[in-house]
Every structure is written in C-alpha cells, then in structure tokens.
C-alpha cells in the first residue's frame, strides 16, 4: 500500500518555453494522471496520454486541444502505462491504452486504425516520417501473443510482423526511417 498526503486532482499537461522559462501551454487534466507526452520535431504539436484520454494540441493555441479521444474502458487511477509518440511533423500519433493500440492523424480524433488485444502494451514508437509504428508488450513467456515487439505501417492495422521473446518488453524505439527497431 502507498499513502499520499495530498489529493491527486491537480494534474496538468504543460509546455515550457526554453528561452523564457515561462509556461506557454497549461491544460488541467484534473484527477487524470498524465501517462505520456510527445512533441513534434518543430514543437508545434503536442500529443498527450492521460488515464482516460488521448489529446492533440497545437502549441500556438494553448487554451484547448485540437481534439481528444476518450478511452471508455480506461478508469481514473488505472495504470497509465501504454505510451504515446508523434511523427516528426506531427501528422501521425500512435498511442497504446487499455488493450488497444491506435494510430491517429492530426486532423481529427477518429483512429485511422486500431489494433486490439496487444496484451500489456508498455510503450509505442513512430518513425520520424510517420510511416512505421512499433509497440512493446509484456506478459507470460508461454503466451505467443505477449512479450512482443510489433511493427506496423501507416496503412494497415495488421502488423507487418511481431517478434516474441521469453522476457518482457517495456520500451521500444525506431530509427528515423523505421529501418531499425530496438526493445
């Protein structure tokens, strides 16, 4: 058991400008814990994952997100593992939540595709050009649908391949063009 002396109802997503040290974006998530954030290479777009939502922000318009996606099966206080990543230009966002991995475009909150049952996805990655995505999963050694590195392309929720190992994968990373993957 863990005991906390303060309430966890003042969580926020924030962006701080390097030159001034001032907060240029502040968005309250209330009781929802922030489980992951990712900035586009130019800093124009911010993708964020909380206990129940995926958000996309235009950092030049800091009042409200461009869009949000509600994870209906996720609960406040649930584990916030899963991860989020954004392509270099901010055009594609990959997120893992619950037992799903979804690819989004920056234009709206409707997933371009969704992959169900990746079993305990701990992190995701996207290539700089947004053409390839990967996920790291954990689970039981005997279960061939866990302990995976999974690779997709942008056009299909069916993986290009998946690699099963005896141990858990907690992180994944892609090279800029998606040629190399590590977990």
Short mmCIF file of N, CA and C in Angstrom, two decimals:
data_model
loop_
_atom_site.label_atom_id
_atom_site.label_comp_id
_atom_site.label_asym_id
_atom_site.label_seq_id
_atom_site.Cartn_x
_atom_site.Cartn_y
_atom_site.Cartn_z
N UNK A 1 0.83 -1.20 0.00
CA UNK A 1 0.00 0.00 0.00
C UNK A 1 0.87 1.26 0.00
N UNK A 2 0.35 2.28 -0.64
CA UNK A 2 1.04 3.56 -0.69
C UNK A 2 0.11 4.61 -0.12
N UNK A 3 0.63 5.48 0.72
CA UNK A 3 -0.16 6.54 1.32
C UNK A 3 0.35 7.87 0.80
N UNK A 4 -0.55 8.69 0.29
CA UNK A 4 -0.21 10.02 -0.19
C UNK A 4 -0.86 11.04 0.72
N UNK A 5 -0.17 12.14 0.96
CA UNK A 5 -0.71 13.15 1.86
C UNK A 5 -1.51 14.23 1.14
N UNK A 6 -1.49 14.25 -0.19
CA UNK A 6 -2.25 15.26 -0.93
C UNK A 6 -3.13 14.57 -1.96
N UNK A 7 -4.17 15.27 -2.37
CA UNK A 7 -5.07 14.75 -3.39
C UNK A 7 -4.40 14.86 -4.76
N UNK A 8 -4.71 13.92 -5.62
CA UNK A 8 -4.17 13.94 -6.98
C UNK A 8 -5.22 14.46 -7.95
N UNK A 9 -5.68 15.68 -7.73
CA UNK A 9 -6.72 16.24 -8.58
C UNK A 9 -6.28 17.53 -9.27
N UNK A 10 -4.99 17.78 -9.31
CA UNK A 10 -4.48 19.00 -9.93
C UNK A 10 -3.41 18.67 -10.99
N UNK A 11 -3.63 17.60 -11.72
CA UNK A 11 -2.68 17.20 -12.77
C UNK A 11 -2.85 18.10 -13.99
N UNK A 12 -1.77 18.27 -14.74
CA UNK A 12 -1.84 19.12 -15.92
C UNK A 12 -0.83 18.69 -16.97
N UNK A 13 -1.13 19.10 -18.19
CA UNK A 13 -0.22 18.97 -19.32
C UNK A 13 0.33 20.37 -19.53
N UNK A 14 1.65 20.50 -19.63
CA UNK A 14 2.25 21.83 -19.76
C UNK A 14 3.39 21.82 -20.77
N UNK A 15 3.61 22.97 -21.38
CA UNK A 15 4.76 23.21 -22.25
C UNK A 15 5.45 24.46 -21.73
N UNK A 16 6.76 24.37 -21.55
CA UNK A 16 7.54 25.50 -21.05
C UNK A 16 8.51 25.92 -22.15
N UNK A 17 8.55 27.22 -22.41
CA UNK A 17 9.44 27.77 -23.43
C UNK A 17 10.87 27.82 -22.90
N UNK A 18 11.81 27.37 -23.71
CA UNK A 18 13.21 27.28 -23.29
C UNK A 18 13.81 28.65 -22.97
N UNK A 19 13.61 29.64 -23.83
CA UNK A 19 14.26 30.95 -23.64
C UNK A 19 13.81 31.67 -22.38
N UNK A 20 12.51 31.68 -22.15
CA UNK A 20 11.98 32.47 -21.03
C UNK A 20 11.73 31.65 -19.77
N UNK A 21 11.57 30.33 -19.93
CA UNK A 21 11.22 29.51 -18.78
C UNK A 21 9.76 29.65 -18.39
N UNK A 22 8.97 30.29 -19.27
CA UNK A 22 7.55 30.51 -18.99
C UNK A 22 6.70 29.41 -19.61
N UNK A 23 5.62 29.12 -18.91
CA UNK A 23 4.66 28.13 -19.37
C UNK A 23 3.85 28.75 -20.51
N UNK A 24 3.89 28.10 -21.69
CA UNK A 24 3.12 28.61 -22.83
C UNK A 24 1.86 27.78 -23.08
N UNK A 25 1.75 26.63 -22.44
CA UNK A 25 0.55 25.80 -22.55
C UNK A 25 0.32 25.16 -21.20
N UNK A 26 -0.89 25.26 -20.71
CA UNK A 26 -1.26 24.62 -19.46
C UNK A 26 -2.69 24.11 -19.61
N UNK A 27 -2.86 22.80 -19.49
CA UNK A 27 -4.18 22.19 -19.64
C UNK A 27 -4.41 21.27 -18.45
N UNK A 28 -5.42 21.57 -17.67
CA UNK A 28 -5.72 20.77 -16.49
C UNK A 28 -6.34 19.43 -16.90
N UNK A 29 -5.83 18.36 -16.31
CA UNK A 29 -6.42 17.04 -16.52
C UNK A 29 -7.13 16.56 -15.25
N UNK A 30 -7.20 17.41 -14.24
CA UNK A 30 -7.92 17.10 -13.01
C UNK A 30 -7.38 15.86 -12.33
N UNK A 31 -8.23 14.84 -12.16
CA UNK A 31 -7.83 13.59 -11.49
C UNK A 31 -7.09 12.63 -12.41
N UNK A 32 -7.10 12.91 -13.71
CA UNK A 32 -6.44 12.00 -14.65
C UNK A 32 -4.92 12.20 -14.63
N UNK A 33 -4.21 11.12 -14.39
CA UNK A 33 -2.75 11.16 -14.40
C UNK A 33 -2.27 11.24 -15.84
N UNK A 34 -1.18 11.95 -16.05
CA UNK A 34 -0.57 12.05 -17.36
C UNK A 34 0.42 10.90 -17.49
N UNK A 35 0.19 10.04 -18.50
CA UNK A 35 1.00 8.84 -18.66
C UNK A 35 2.02 8.93 -19.77
N UNK A 36 1.96 9.96 -20.60
CA UNK A 36 2.93 10.11 -21.66
C UNK A 36 2.69 11.37 -22.46
N UNK A 37 3.78 11.94 -22.96
CA UNK A 37 3.71 13.13 -23.80
C UNK A 37 4.74 13.01 -24.90
N UNK A 38 4.49 13.66 -26.04
CA UNK A 38 5.44 13.66 -27.15
C UNK A 38 5.26 14.93 -27.96
N UNK A 39 6.36 15.59 -28.28
CA UNK A 39 6.34 16.82 -29.08
C UNK A 39 6.81 16.51 -30.50
N UNK A 40 6.20 17.16 -31.48
CA UNK A 40 6.70 17.07 -32.86
C UNK A 40 8.08 17.74 -32.90
N UNK A 41 8.86 17.44 -33.93
CA UNK A 41 10.23 17.96 -34.01
C UNK A 41 10.30 19.48 -33.95
N UNK A 42 9.32 20.17 -34.55
CA UNK A 42 9.33 21.63 -34.53
C UNK A 42 8.63 22.21 -33.30
N UNK A 43 8.11 21.35 -32.43
CA UNK A 43 7.44 21.81 -31.21
C UNK A 43 6.04 22.36 -31.44
N UNK A 44 5.55 22.25 -32.66
CA UNK A 44 4.22 22.81 -32.96
C UNK A 44 3.08 21.95 -32.42
N UNK A 45 3.28 20.64 -32.39
CA UNK A 45 2.21 19.75 -31.92
C UNK A 45 2.66 18.96 -30.70
N UNK A 46 1.73 18.78 -29.77
CA UNK A 46 1.97 18.02 -28.56
C UNK A 46 0.89 16.95 -28.46
N UNK A 47 1.30 15.70 -28.36
CA UNK A 47 0.38 14.59 -28.12
C UNK A 47 0.54 14.17 -26.66
N UNK A 48 -0.56 13.88 -26.00
CA UNK A 48 -0.51 13.51 -24.59
C UNK A 48 -1.51 12.38 -24.32
N UNK A 49 -1.12 11.52 -23.37
CA UNK A 49 -1.97 10.41 -22.93
C UNK A 49 -2.19 10.55 -21.44
N UNK A 50 -3.47 10.50 -21.04
CA UNK A 50 -3.80 10.51 -19.62
C UNK A 50 -4.50 9.19 -19.28
N UNK A 51 -4.98 9.09 -18.06
CA UNK A 51 -5.67 7.87 -17.63
C UNK A 51 -6.82 7.51 -18.56
N UNK A 52 -7.53 8.50 -19.10
CA UNK A 52 -8.72 8.22 -19.89
C UNK A 52 -8.74 8.88 -21.27
N UNK A 53 -7.75 9.67 -21.63
CA UNK A 53 -7.83 10.42 -22.88
C UNK A 53 -6.50 10.43 -23.64
N UNK A 54 -6.64 10.62 -24.95
CA UNK A 54 -5.52 10.96 -25.82
C UNK A 54 -5.83 12.38 -26.29
N UNK A 55 -4.85 13.28 -26.24
CA UNK A 55 -5.05 14.67 -26.65
C UNK A 55 -4.03 15.03 -27.72
N UNK A 56 -4.44 15.93 -28.62
CA UNK A 56 -3.50 16.56 -29.54
C UNK A 56 -3.68 18.07 -29.41
N UNK A 57 -2.55 18.76 -29.18
CA UNK A 57 -2.54 20.21 -29.03
C UNK A 57 -1.73 20.85 -30.14
N UNK A 58 -2.14 22.03 -30.57
CA UNK A 58 -1.32 22.94 -31.36
C UNK A 58 -0.73 23.89 -30.32
N UNK A 59 0.58 23.87 -30.13
CA UNK A 59 1.19 24.64 -29.04
C UNK A 59 1.07 26.15 -29.24
N UNK A 60 0.71 26.60 -30.46
CA UNK A 60 0.49 28.04 -30.66
C UNK A 60 -0.92 28.45 -30.25
N UNK A 61 -1.78 27.46 -29.96
CA UNK A 61 -3.15 27.71 -29.49
C UNK A 61 -3.34 26.97 -28.17
N UNK A 62 -2.80 27.52 -27.09
CA UNK A 62 -2.67 26.76 -25.83
C UNK A 62 -3.93 26.61 -24.98
N UNK A 63 -5.06 27.12 -25.37
CA UNK A 63 -6.24 27.07 -24.49
C UNK A 63 -6.92 25.71 -24.47
N UNK A 64 -7.12 25.09 -25.61
CA UNK A 64 -7.83 23.82 -25.70
C UNK A 64 -7.14 22.91 -26.70
N UNK A 65 -7.28 21.60 -26.54
CA UNK A 65 -6.69 20.68 -27.52
C UNK A 65 -7.40 20.80 -28.88
N UNK A 66 -6.67 20.44 -29.94
CA UNK A 66 -7.28 20.35 -31.26
C UNK A 66 -8.36 19.28 -31.25
N UNK A 67 -8.06 18.16 -30.55
CA UNK A 67 -9.03 17.09 -30.38
C UNK A 67 -8.65 16.24 -29.17
N UNK A 68 -9.63 15.46 -28.71
CA UNK A 68 -9.37 14.49 -27.65
C UNK A 68 -10.10 13.20 -28.01
N UNK A 69 -9.55 12.10 -27.54
CA UNK A 69 -10.13 10.78 -27.73
C UNK A 69 -10.35 10.19 -26.36
N UNK A 70 -11.58 9.74 -26.08
CA UNK A 70 -11.92 9.18 -24.78
C UNK A 70 -11.73 7.67 -24.80
N UNK A 71 -10.92 7.17 -23.89
CA UNK A 71 -10.73 5.74 -23.71
C UNK A 71 -11.80 5.26 -22.74
N UNK A 72 -12.89 4.73 -23.29
CA UNK A 72 -14.05 4.37 -22.47
C UNK A 72 -13.77 3.24 -21.49
N UNK A 73 -12.88 2.30 -21.82
CA UNK A 73 -12.62 1.18 -20.92
C UNK A 73 -11.54 1.50 -19.89
N UNK A 74 -10.92 2.68 -19.97
CA UNK A 74 -9.87 3.08 -19.02
C UNK A 74 -10.50 3.83 -17.86
N UNK A 75 -9.96 3.62 -16.66
CA UNK A 75 -10.50 4.28 -15.47
C UNK A 75 -9.49 5.17 -14.79
N UNK A 76 -9.98 6.22 -14.16
CA UNK A 76 -9.10 7.08 -13.38
C UNK A 76 -8.49 6.25 -12.28
N UNK A 77 -7.19 6.36 -12.11
CA UNK A 77 -6.47 5.57 -11.13
C UNK A 77 -5.90 4.29 -11.70
N UNK A 78 -6.34 3.92 -12.93
CA UNK A 78 -5.75 2.75 -13.58
C UNK A 78 -4.29 3.05 -13.93
N UNK A 79 -3.54 2.01 -14.18
CA UNK A 79 -2.16 2.16 -14.60
C UNK A 79 -2.12 3.00 -15.88
N UNK A 80 -1.19 3.93 -15.97
CA UNK A 80 -1.11 4.79 -17.15
C UNK A 80 -0.04 4.32 -18.14
N UNK A 81 0.39 3.07 -18.01
CA UNK A 81 1.34 2.56 -18.99
C UNK A 81 0.68 2.55 -20.36
N UNK A 82 1.45 2.42 -21.38
CA UNK A 82 0.89 2.36 -22.72
C UNK A 82 1.63 3.25 -23.68
N UNK A 83 1.92 4.43 -23.32
CA UNK A 83 2.74 5.30 -24.13
C UNK A 83 2.05 6.00 -25.27
N UNK A 84 2.77 6.98 -25.80
CA UNK A 84 2.31 7.78 -26.92
C UNK A 84 3.54 8.32 -27.65
N UNK A 85 3.42 8.48 -28.95
CA UNK A 85 4.51 9.08 -29.73
C UNK A 85 3.90 9.82 -30.91
N UNK A 86 4.66 10.76 -31.47
CA UNK A 86 4.19 11.60 -32.57
C UNK A 86 5.27 11.65 -33.65
N UNK A 87 4.84 11.69 -34.89
CA UNK A 87 5.80 11.78 -36.00
C UNK A 87 6.49 13.15 -35.97
N UNK A 88 7.58 13.26 -36.70
CA UNK A 88 8.37 14.49 -36.70
C UNK A 88 7.59 15.73 -37.07
N UNK A 89 6.67 15.62 -38.03
CA UNK A 89 5.88 16.78 -38.46
C UNK A 89 4.54 16.89 -37.74
N UNK A 90 4.25 15.96 -36.83
CA UNK A 90 3.01 15.99 -36.07
C UNK A 90 1.80 15.46 -36.81
N UNK A 91 2.00 14.85 -37.97
CA UNK A 91 0.86 14.39 -38.77
C UNK A 91 0.26 13.07 -38.29
N UNK A 92 1.03 12.26 -37.56
CA UNK A 92 0.55 10.95 -37.08
C UNK A 92 0.88 10.80 -35.60
N UNK A 93 -0.05 10.18 -34.88
CA UNK A 93 0.11 9.94 -33.45
C UNK A 93 -0.22 8.47 -33.20
N UNK A 94 0.66 7.77 -32.50
CA UNK A 94 0.42 6.38 -32.11
C UNK A 94 0.25 6.37 -30.59
N UNK A 95 -0.75 5.64 -30.11
CA UNK A 95 -1.00 5.58 -28.68
C UNK A 95 -1.44 4.18 -28.29
N UNK A 96 -1.04 3.77 -27.10
CA UNK A 96 -1.46 2.49 -26.53
C UNK A 96 -2.23 2.80 -25.26
N UNK A 97 -3.39 2.16 -25.12
CA UNK A 97 -4.23 2.36 -23.95
C UNK A 97 -5.09 1.12 -23.78
N UNK A 98 -5.34 0.76 -22.53
CA UNK A 98 -6.10 -0.46 -22.29
C UNK A 98 -5.45 -1.62 -23.02
N UNK A 99 -6.20 -2.34 -23.80
CA UNK A 99 -5.64 -3.42 -24.62
C UNK A 99 -5.76 -3.06 -26.10
N UNK A 100 -5.47 -1.80 -26.41
CA UNK A 100 -5.55 -1.32 -27.78
C UNK A 100 -4.37 -0.43 -28.12
N UNK A 101 -4.05 -0.44 -29.41
CA UNK A 101 -3.08 0.49 -29.95
C UNK A 101 -3.78 1.16 -31.13
N UNK A 102 -3.72 2.49 -31.18
CA UNK A 102 -4.42 3.22 -32.23
C UNK A 102 -3.49 4.21 -32.90
N UNK A 103 -3.69 4.36 -34.20
CA UNK A 103 -2.99 5.37 -34.99
C UNK A 103 -3.98 6.47 -35.32
N UNK A 104 -3.59 7.71 -35.05
CA UNK A 104 -4.42 8.87 -35.33
C UNK A 104 -3.71 9.78 -36.32
N UNK A 105 -4.49 10.55 -37.05
CA UNK A 105 -3.98 11.64 -37.85
C UNK A 105 -4.24 12.93 -37.09
N UNK A 106 -3.57 14.02 -37.48
CA UNK A 106 -3.74 15.26 -36.72
C UNK A 106 -5.07 15.96 -37.00
N UNK A 107 -5.79 15.55 -38.05
CA UNK A 107 -7.00 16.28 -38.42
C UNK A 107 -8.21 16.00 -37.54
N UNK A 108 -8.30 14.78 -36.92
CA UNK A 108 -9.44 14.51 -36.04
C UNK A 108 -9.15 13.35 -35.10
N UNK A 109 -10.09 13.11 -34.17
CA UNK A 109 -9.89 12.10 -33.13
C UNK A 109 -10.36 10.71 -33.53
N UNK A 110 -10.73 10.50 -34.77
CA UNK A 110 -11.15 9.17 -35.22
C UNK A 110 -9.89 8.39 -35.62
N UNK A 111 -9.63 7.25 -34.98
CA UNK A 111 -8.42 6.49 -35.31
C UNK A 111 -8.39 6.10 -36.79
N UNK A 112 -7.21 6.19 -37.40
CA UNK A 112 -7.00 5.72 -38.76
C UNK A 112 -7.10 4.20 -38.78
N UNK A 113 -6.58 3.57 -37.72
CA UNK A 113 -6.76 2.15 -37.48
C UNK A 113 -6.56 1.88 -36.00
N UNK A 114 -7.11 0.74 -35.55
CA UNK A 114 -6.97 0.34 -34.16
C UNK A 114 -6.66 -1.15 -34.11
N UNK A 115 -5.65 -1.53 -33.33
CA UNK A 115 -5.24 -2.92 -33.16
C UNK A 115 -5.65 -3.34 -31.75
N UNK A 116 -6.48 -4.37 -31.65
CA UNK A 116 -6.98 -4.83 -30.35
C UNK A 116 -6.12 -5.95 -29.78
N UNK A 117 -6.13 -6.04 -28.47
CA UNK A 117 -5.51 -7.11 -27.68
C UNK A 117 -4.00 -7.27 -27.87
N UNK A 118 -3.23 -6.17 -27.72
CA UNK A 118 -1.79 -6.35 -27.75
C UNK A 118 -1.22 -6.78 -26.39
N UNK A 119 -2.08 -7.10 -25.42
CA UNK A 119 -1.67 -7.63 -24.11
C UNK A 119 -0.58 -6.82 -23.44
N UNK A 120 -0.94 -5.95 -22.54
CA UNK A 120 0.01 -5.20 -21.72
C UNK A 120 1.03 -4.41 -22.53
N UNK A 121 0.57 -3.54 -23.37
CA UNK A 121 1.50 -2.69 -24.13
C UNK A 121 2.08 -1.64 -23.19
N UNK A 122 3.40 -1.59 -23.14
CA UNK A 122 4.08 -0.66 -22.26
C UNK A 122 4.54 0.61 -22.96
N UNK A 123 4.81 0.52 -24.25
CA UNK A 123 5.26 1.72 -24.93
C UNK A 123 5.06 1.56 -26.43
N UNK A 124 5.08 2.69 -27.12
CA UNK A 124 4.95 2.73 -28.58
C UNK A 124 5.98 3.69 -29.14
N UNK A 125 6.24 3.56 -30.44
CA UNK A 125 7.16 4.47 -31.13
C UNK A 125 6.68 4.64 -32.56
N UNK A 126 7.04 5.77 -33.16
CA UNK A 126 6.70 6.05 -34.55
C UNK A 126 7.94 6.61 -35.24
N UNK A 127 8.12 6.25 -36.50
CA UNK A 127 9.25 6.78 -37.25
C UNK A 127 9.04 8.27 -37.49
N UNK A 128 10.11 8.98 -37.74
CA UNK A 128 10.05 10.42 -37.94
C UNK A 128 9.09 10.79 -39.06
N UNK A 129 9.08 9.99 -40.15
CA UNK A 129 8.20 10.29 -41.28
C UNK A 129 6.77 9.77 -41.09
N UNK A 130 6.49 9.08 -39.99
CA UNK A 130 5.15 8.61 -39.68
C UNK A 130 4.70 7.40 -40.48
N UNK A 131 5.62 6.73 -41.17
CA UNK A 131 5.24 5.58 -41.99
C UNK A 131 5.27 4.26 -41.24
N UNK A 132 6.02 4.17 -40.13
CA UNK A 132 6.13 2.93 -39.37
C UNK A 132 5.88 3.19 -37.90
N UNK A 133 5.22 2.21 -37.25
CA UNK A 133 4.93 2.29 -35.83
C UNK A 133 5.31 0.97 -35.18
N UNK A 134 5.65 1.02 -33.90
CA UNK A 134 6.01 -0.19 -33.17
C UNK A 134 5.43 -0.11 -31.76
N UNK A 135 5.26 -1.29 -31.16
CA UNK A 135 4.80 -1.38 -29.77
C UNK A 135 5.63 -2.41 -29.04
N UNK A 136 5.79 -2.21 -27.74
CA UNK A 136 6.46 -3.16 -26.85
C UNK A 136 5.42 -3.69 -25.88
N UNK A 137 5.35 -5.03 -25.74
CA UNK A 137 4.37 -5.63 -24.83
C UNK A 137 5.05 -6.55 -23.83
N UNK A 138 4.33 -6.84 -22.77
CA UNK A 138 4.83 -7.73 -21.72
C UNK A 138 3.77 -8.78 -21.43
N UNK A 139 4.17 -9.83 -20.74
CA UNK A 139 3.21 -10.88 -20.38
C UNK A 139 3.90 -12.16 -19.97
N UNK A 140 3.30 -13.28 -20.34
CA UNK A 140 3.83 -14.60 -19.99
C UNK A 140 4.66 -15.17 -21.13
N UNK A 141 5.76 -15.80 -20.77
CA UNK A 141 6.66 -16.39 -21.76
C UNK A 141 5.94 -17.40 -22.66
N UNK A 142 5.02 -18.17 -22.09
CA UNK A 142 4.33 -19.20 -22.85
C UNK A 142 3.30 -18.64 -23.83
N UNK A 143 2.84 -17.43 -23.61
CA UNK A 143 1.82 -16.81 -24.44
C UNK A 143 2.50 -16.14 -25.65
N UNK A 144 2.30 -16.69 -26.83
CA UNK A 144 2.95 -16.14 -28.03
C UNK A 144 2.37 -14.78 -28.44
N UNK A 145 1.29 -14.35 -27.78
CA UNK A 145 0.71 -13.04 -28.05
C UNK A 145 1.10 -12.01 -26.99
N UNK A 146 2.16 -12.29 -26.25
CA UNK A 146 2.71 -11.33 -25.30
C UNK A 146 4.23 -11.34 -25.43
N UNK A 147 4.89 -10.43 -24.70
CA UNK A 147 6.35 -10.29 -24.81
C UNK A 147 6.74 -10.04 -26.27
N UNK A 148 6.09 -9.06 -26.86
CA UNK A 148 6.25 -8.81 -28.30
C UNK A 148 6.84 -7.44 -28.60
N UNK A 149 7.55 -7.39 -29.70
CA UNK A 149 7.79 -6.15 -30.44
C UNK A 149 6.93 -6.31 -31.69
N UNK A 150 6.04 -5.35 -31.93
CA UNK A 150 5.13 -5.40 -33.07
C UNK A 150 5.44 -4.23 -34.00
N UNK A 151 5.46 -4.49 -35.31
CA UNK A 151 5.71 -3.43 -36.29
C UNK A 151 4.53 -3.32 -37.25
N UNK A 152 4.10 -2.08 -37.48
CA UNK A 152 3.03 -1.78 -38.44
C UNK A 152 3.53 -0.75 -39.44
N UNK A 153 2.78 -0.64 -40.56
CA UNK A 153 2.95 0.53 -41.40
C UNK A 153 1.70 1.39 -41.23
N UNK A 154 1.74 2.57 -41.77
CA UNK A 154 0.66 3.53 -41.54
C UNK A 154 -0.67 3.13 -42.17
N UNK A 155 -0.66 2.23 -43.14
CA UNK A 155 -1.86 1.93 -43.90
C UNK A 155 -2.68 0.74 -43.42
N UNK A 156 -2.20 0.00 -42.40
CA UNK A 156 -2.87 -1.24 -42.07
C UNK A 156 -2.72 -1.58 -40.59
N UNK A 157 -3.85 -1.92 -39.95
CA UNK A 157 -3.77 -2.34 -38.54
C UNK A 157 -3.19 -3.73 -38.39
N UNK A 158 -3.11 -4.48 -39.48
CA UNK A 158 -2.48 -5.80 -39.42
C UNK A 158 -0.96 -5.60 -39.37
N UNK A 159 -0.31 -6.15 -38.35
CA UNK A 159 1.14 -5.95 -38.23
C UNK A 159 1.91 -6.51 -39.42
N UNK A 160 3.02 -5.84 -39.75
CA UNK A 160 3.94 -6.37 -40.75
C UNK A 160 4.60 -7.63 -40.20
N UNK A 161 4.92 -7.59 -38.91
CA UNK A 161 5.46 -8.75 -38.21
C UNK A 161 5.42 -8.48 -36.71
N UNK A 162 5.60 -9.54 -35.94
CA UNK A 162 5.78 -9.41 -34.49
C UNK A 162 6.86 -10.39 -34.05
N UNK A 163 7.66 -9.94 -33.11
CA UNK A 163 8.76 -10.73 -32.58
C UNK A 163 8.45 -11.09 -31.13
N UNK A 164 8.44 -12.39 -30.82
CA UNK A 164 8.14 -12.88 -29.48
C UNK A 164 9.45 -13.25 -28.78
N UNK A 165 9.57 -12.89 -27.51
CA UNK A 165 10.74 -13.22 -26.71
C UNK A 165 10.31 -13.84 -25.39
N UNK A 166 11.25 -14.41 -24.67
CA UNK A 166 10.92 -15.02 -23.38
C UNK A 166 10.73 -13.97 -22.29
N UNK A 167 11.30 -12.78 -22.47
CA UNK A 167 11.18 -11.72 -21.47
C UNK A 167 10.26 -10.61 -21.92
N UNK A 168 9.90 -9.75 -20.98
CA UNK A 168 9.02 -8.62 -21.26
C UNK A 168 9.75 -7.51 -22.02
N UNK A 169 9.00 -6.81 -22.86
CA UNK A 169 9.49 -5.58 -23.49
C UNK A 169 8.77 -4.42 -22.83
N UNK A 170 9.53 -3.49 -22.26
CA UNK A 170 8.94 -2.33 -21.60
C UNK A 170 9.12 -1.06 -22.40
N UNK A 171 9.98 -1.08 -23.41
CA UNK A 171 10.22 0.10 -24.21
C UNK A 171 10.53 -0.32 -25.64
N UNK A 172 10.30 0.59 -26.57
CA UNK A 172 10.59 0.34 -27.97
C UNK A 172 11.02 1.67 -28.60
N UNK A 173 11.90 1.58 -29.58
CA UNK A 173 12.35 2.77 -30.29
C UNK A 173 12.59 2.43 -31.75
N UNK A 174 12.31 3.38 -32.62
CA UNK A 174 12.52 3.22 -34.07
C UNK A 174 13.54 4.24 -34.54
N UNK A 175 14.35 3.86 -35.54
CA UNK A 175 15.21 4.84 -36.18
C UNK A 175 14.32 5.80 -36.98
N UNK A 176 14.89 6.92 -37.42
CA UNK A 176 14.11 7.95 -38.11
C UNK A 176 13.29 7.39 -39.27
N UNK A 177 13.86 6.49 -40.07
CA UNK A 177 13.15 5.96 -41.23
C UNK A 177 12.48 4.61 -40.95
N UNK A 178 12.54 4.12 -39.73
CA UNK A 178 11.89 2.87 -39.35
C UNK A 178 12.67 1.62 -39.75
N UNK A 179 13.90 1.78 -40.23
CA UNK A 179 14.69 0.63 -40.66
C UNK A 179 15.17 -0.24 -39.51
N UNK A 180 15.36 0.37 -38.34
CA UNK A 180 15.87 -0.35 -37.18
C UNK A 180 14.92 -0.17 -36.00
N UNK A 181 14.74 -1.26 -35.27
CA UNK A 181 13.84 -1.28 -34.12
C UNK A 181 14.58 -1.91 -32.96
N UNK A 182 14.41 -1.35 -31.78
CA UNK A 182 15.01 -1.93 -30.60
C UNK A 182 13.97 -1.96 -29.48
N UNK A 183 14.10 -2.97 -28.63
CA UNK A 183 13.19 -3.10 -27.50
C UNK A 183 13.93 -3.57 -26.28
#
